[in-house]
Amino acid sequence: MVPLDRATHRVMIWLGRVGISLLGSRTLAVRGRKSGEWRTNPVNLLVIDGERYLVAPRGHTQWVRNLRVAGGGELRLGRRADAFCAEEVADADKPVVLREYLRRWAWEVGMFFEDVNAKSPESRLLEIAPGFPVFHVTSA
């Protein structure tokens, strides 16, 4: 993690703990697949037409692996914790989600997507889709 990324990460965690959401940010809590302990990460909760999604801009990270095994977790903001179930989105269905995610948060996560942005053609979004896990989130 680069220094600016580390600083942003820490600020996002602190804001979530005190109950302040920056453009939909939450703290993701999911049980570790080996330890069973709660693991937390700041995430951007994307809402498209009333449907909620989590995108992993850093790729197949530990929280992604844990969520695949656990099948759900909690989205926290301040003292509120909303339990959820997660279903991984197929690569063919990711372009609309990735495009909206980049439209909203490219200023924060664009560096992880290299030359891809919200205006990239669908073919390019399909090409990168396997490297960026997306989860459809529903209430538990």
CSV table of C-alpha atoms in Angstrom, one decimal:
chain,number,residue,atom,x,y,z
A,1,MET,CA,0.0,0.0,0.0
A,2,VAL,CA,1.4,3.4,-1.0
A,3,PRO,CA,1.6,6.1,1.7
A,4,LEU,CA,-1.4,8.1,0.3
A,5,ASP,CA,-3.4,4.9,0.0
A,6,ARG,CA,-2.6,4.0,3.7
A,7,ALA,CA,-3.6,7.5,4.8
A,8,THR,CA,-6.9,7.4,2.9
A,9,HIS,CA,-7.5,3.9,4.3
A,10,ARG,CA,-7.1,5.1,7.9
A,11,VAL,CA,-9.3,8.2,7.4
A,12,MET,CA,-12.0,6.0,5.9
A,13,ILE,CA,-11.9,3.6,8.9
A,14,TRP,CA,-12.1,6.5,11.3
A,15,LEU,CA,-15.0,8.2,9.6
A,16,GLY,CA,-16.9,4.9,9.5
A,17,ARG,CA,-16.3,4.3,13.2
A,18,VAL,CA,-17.7,7.7,14.1
A,19,GLY,CA,-20.7,7.2,11.8
A,20,ILE,CA,-19.8,9.4,8.9
A,21,SER,CA,-20.3,7.9,5.4
A,22,LEU,CA,-18.3,9.5,2.6
A,23,LEU,CA,-20.4,8.8,-0.6
A,24,GLY,CA,-21.7,5.5,0.6
A,25,SER,CA,-18.6,4.2,2.5
A,26,ARG,CA,-19.1,1.6,5.1
A,27,THR,CA,-16.9,-0.8,7.2
A,28,LEU,CA,-17.2,-4.3,5.9
A,29,ALA,CA,-17.0,-6.9,8.7
A,30,VAL,CA,-16.6,-10.6,7.6
A,31,ARG,CA,-15.5,-13.7,9.5
A,32,GLY,CA,-12.1,-14.9,8.6
A,33,ARG,CA,-12.2,-18.2,6.7
A,34,LYS,CA,-9.6,-19.8,8.9
A,35,SER,CA,-9.7,-18.0,12.2
A,36,GLY,CA,-13.4,-17.2,12.4
A,37,GLU,CA,-12.5,-13.8,13.8
A,38,TRP,CA,-14.2,-10.6,12.6
A,39,ARG,CA,-12.0,-8.9,9.9
A,40,THR,CA,-12.8,-5.3,8.8
A,41,ASN,CA,-12.1,-3.2,5.8
A,42,PRO,CA,-13.5,0.1,4.5
A,43,VAL,CA,-15.6,-0.4,1.4
A,44,ASN,CA,-17.8,1.7,-0.9
A,45,LEU,CA,-21.3,0.4,-1.0
A,46,LEU,CA,-22.7,1.0,-4.5
A,47,VAL,CA,-26.4,1.3,-5.1
A,48,ILE,CA,-27.8,0.9,-8.6
A,49,ASP,CA,-31.6,1.0,-9.1
A,50,GLY,CA,-32.1,0.0,-5.4
A,51,GLU,CA,-29.7,-3.0,-5.7
A,52,ARG,CA,-26.5,-3.0,-3.5
A,53,TYR,CA,-23.1,-4.1,-4.6
A,54,LEU,CA,-19.6,-4.4,-3.2
A,55,VAL,CA,-16.7,-4.1,-5.6
A,56,ALA,CA,-13.1,-5.1,-4.8
A,57,PRO,CA,-10.9,-2.6,-6.6
A,58,ARG,CA,-7.7,-4.2,-5.4
A,59,GLY,CA,-8.8,-7.6,-6.8
A,60,HIS,CA,-8.9,-10.9,-5.1
A,61,THR,CA,-8.0,-9.7,-1.6
A,62,GLN,CA,-8.3,-11.4,1.8
A,63,TRP,CA,-11.8,-9.8,2.4
A,64,VAL,CA,-12.9,-11.2,-1.0
A,65,ARG,CA,-11.7,-14.7,-0.1
A,66,ASN,CA,-13.3,-14.5,3.4
A,67,LEU,CA,-16.6,-13.3,1.9
A,68,ARG,CA,-16.7,-16.1,-0.6
A,69,VAL,CA,-16.4,-18.6,2.2
A,70,ALA,CA,-18.7,-16.8,4.7
A,71,GLY,CA,-21.4,-15.9,2.2
A,72,GLY,CA,-22.2,-12.7,4.1
A,73,GLY,CA,-21.2,-10.4,6.9
A,74,GLU,CA,-22.0,-6.9,8.3
A,75,LEU,CA,-21.9,-3.4,6.8
A,76,ARG,CA,-21.1,-1.1,9.7
A,77,LEU,CA,-21.5,2.6,10.0
A,78,GLY,CA,-20.9,4.0,13.5
A,79,ARG,CA,-22.8,1.8,16.0
A,80,ARG,CA,-25.1,0.4,13.3
A,81,ALA,CA,-24.3,-3.0,11.9
A,82,ASP,CA,-26.5,-4.3,9.0
A,83,ALA,CA,-26.2,-8.1,8.4
A,84,PHE,CA,-26.1,-9.1,4.8
A,85,CYS,CA,-25.8,-12.0,2.4
A,86,ALA,CA,-23.6,-11.8,-0.6
A,87,GLU,CA,-23.7,-13.5,-4.0
A,88,GLU,CA,-20.8,-13.1,-6.4
A,89,VAL,CA,-21.7,-11.5,-9.7
A,90,ALA,CA,-20.8,-13.3,-13.0
A,91,ASP,CA,-18.1,-11.6,-15.1
A,92,ALA,CA,-20.6,-11.1,-17.9
A,93,ASP,CA,-22.8,-9.0,-15.6
A,94,LYS,CA,-20.1,-6.8,-14.2
A,95,PRO,CA,-19.6,-4.1,-16.8
A,96,VAL,CA,-22.6,-2.0,-15.7
A,97,VAL,CA,-21.5,-2.2,-12.0
A,98,LEU,CA,-17.9,-1.5,-12.8
A,99,ARG,CA,-18.8,1.5,-14.9
A,100,GLU,CA,-21.0,3.0,-12.2
A,101,TYR,CA,-18.3,2.2,-9.5
A,102,LEU,CA,-15.7,4.0,-11.6
A,103,ARG,CA,-18.0,6.9,-12.3
A,104,ARG,CA,-18.5,7.5,-8.6
A,105,TRP,CA,-15.2,6.6,-7.1
A,106,ALA,CA,-12.5,6.9,-9.8
A,107,TRP,CA,-10.9,9.7,-7.7
A,108,GLU,CA,-10.3,7.2,-4.9
A,109,VAL,CA,-9.8,3.8,-6.7
A,110,GLY,CA,-8.9,4.7,-10.3
A,111,MET,CA,-5.3,3.8,-9.8
A,112,PHE,CA,-6.2,0.1,-9.4
A,113,PHE,CA,-8.0,0.1,-12.8
A,114,GLU,CA,-5.0,1.4,-14.8
A,115,ASP,CA,-6.2,2.6,-18.2
A,116,VAL,CA,-9.9,1.7,-17.6
A,117,ASN,CA,-12.4,4.4,-16.7
A,118,ALA,CA,-16.2,4.9,-16.6
A,119,LYS,CA,-16.1,5.8,-20.4
A,120,SER,CA,-14.3,2.7,-21.4
A,121,PRO,CA,-16.1,0.4,-23.9
A,122,GLU,CA,-18.0,-2.5,-22.6
A,123,SER,CA,-15.5,-4.9,-24.3
A,124,ARG,CA,-12.7,-3.5,-22.2
A,125,LEU,CA,-14.8,-3.7,-19.0
A,126,LEU,CA,-15.5,-7.4,-19.8
A,127,GLU,CA,-11.8,-8.0,-20.4
A,128,ILE,CA,-10.9,-6.8,-16.9
A,129,ALA,CA,-14.0,-8.2,-15.1
A,130,PRO,CA,-12.3,-11.4,-13.9
A,131,GLY,CA,-9.8,-9.4,-11.9
A,132,PHE,CA,-12.3,-7.3,-10.0
A,133,PRO,CA,-14.7,-9.3,-7.8
A,134,VAL,CA,-18.2,-7.9,-7.4
A,135,PHE,CA,-20.8,-9.0,-4.9
A,136,HIS,CA,-24.6,-8.4,-4.9
A,137,VAL,CA,-25.6,-7.6,-1.4
A,138,THR,CA,-29.0,-8.4,0.1
A,139,SER,CA,-30.3,-8.1,3.7
A,140,ALA,CA,-29.9,-11.2,5.8
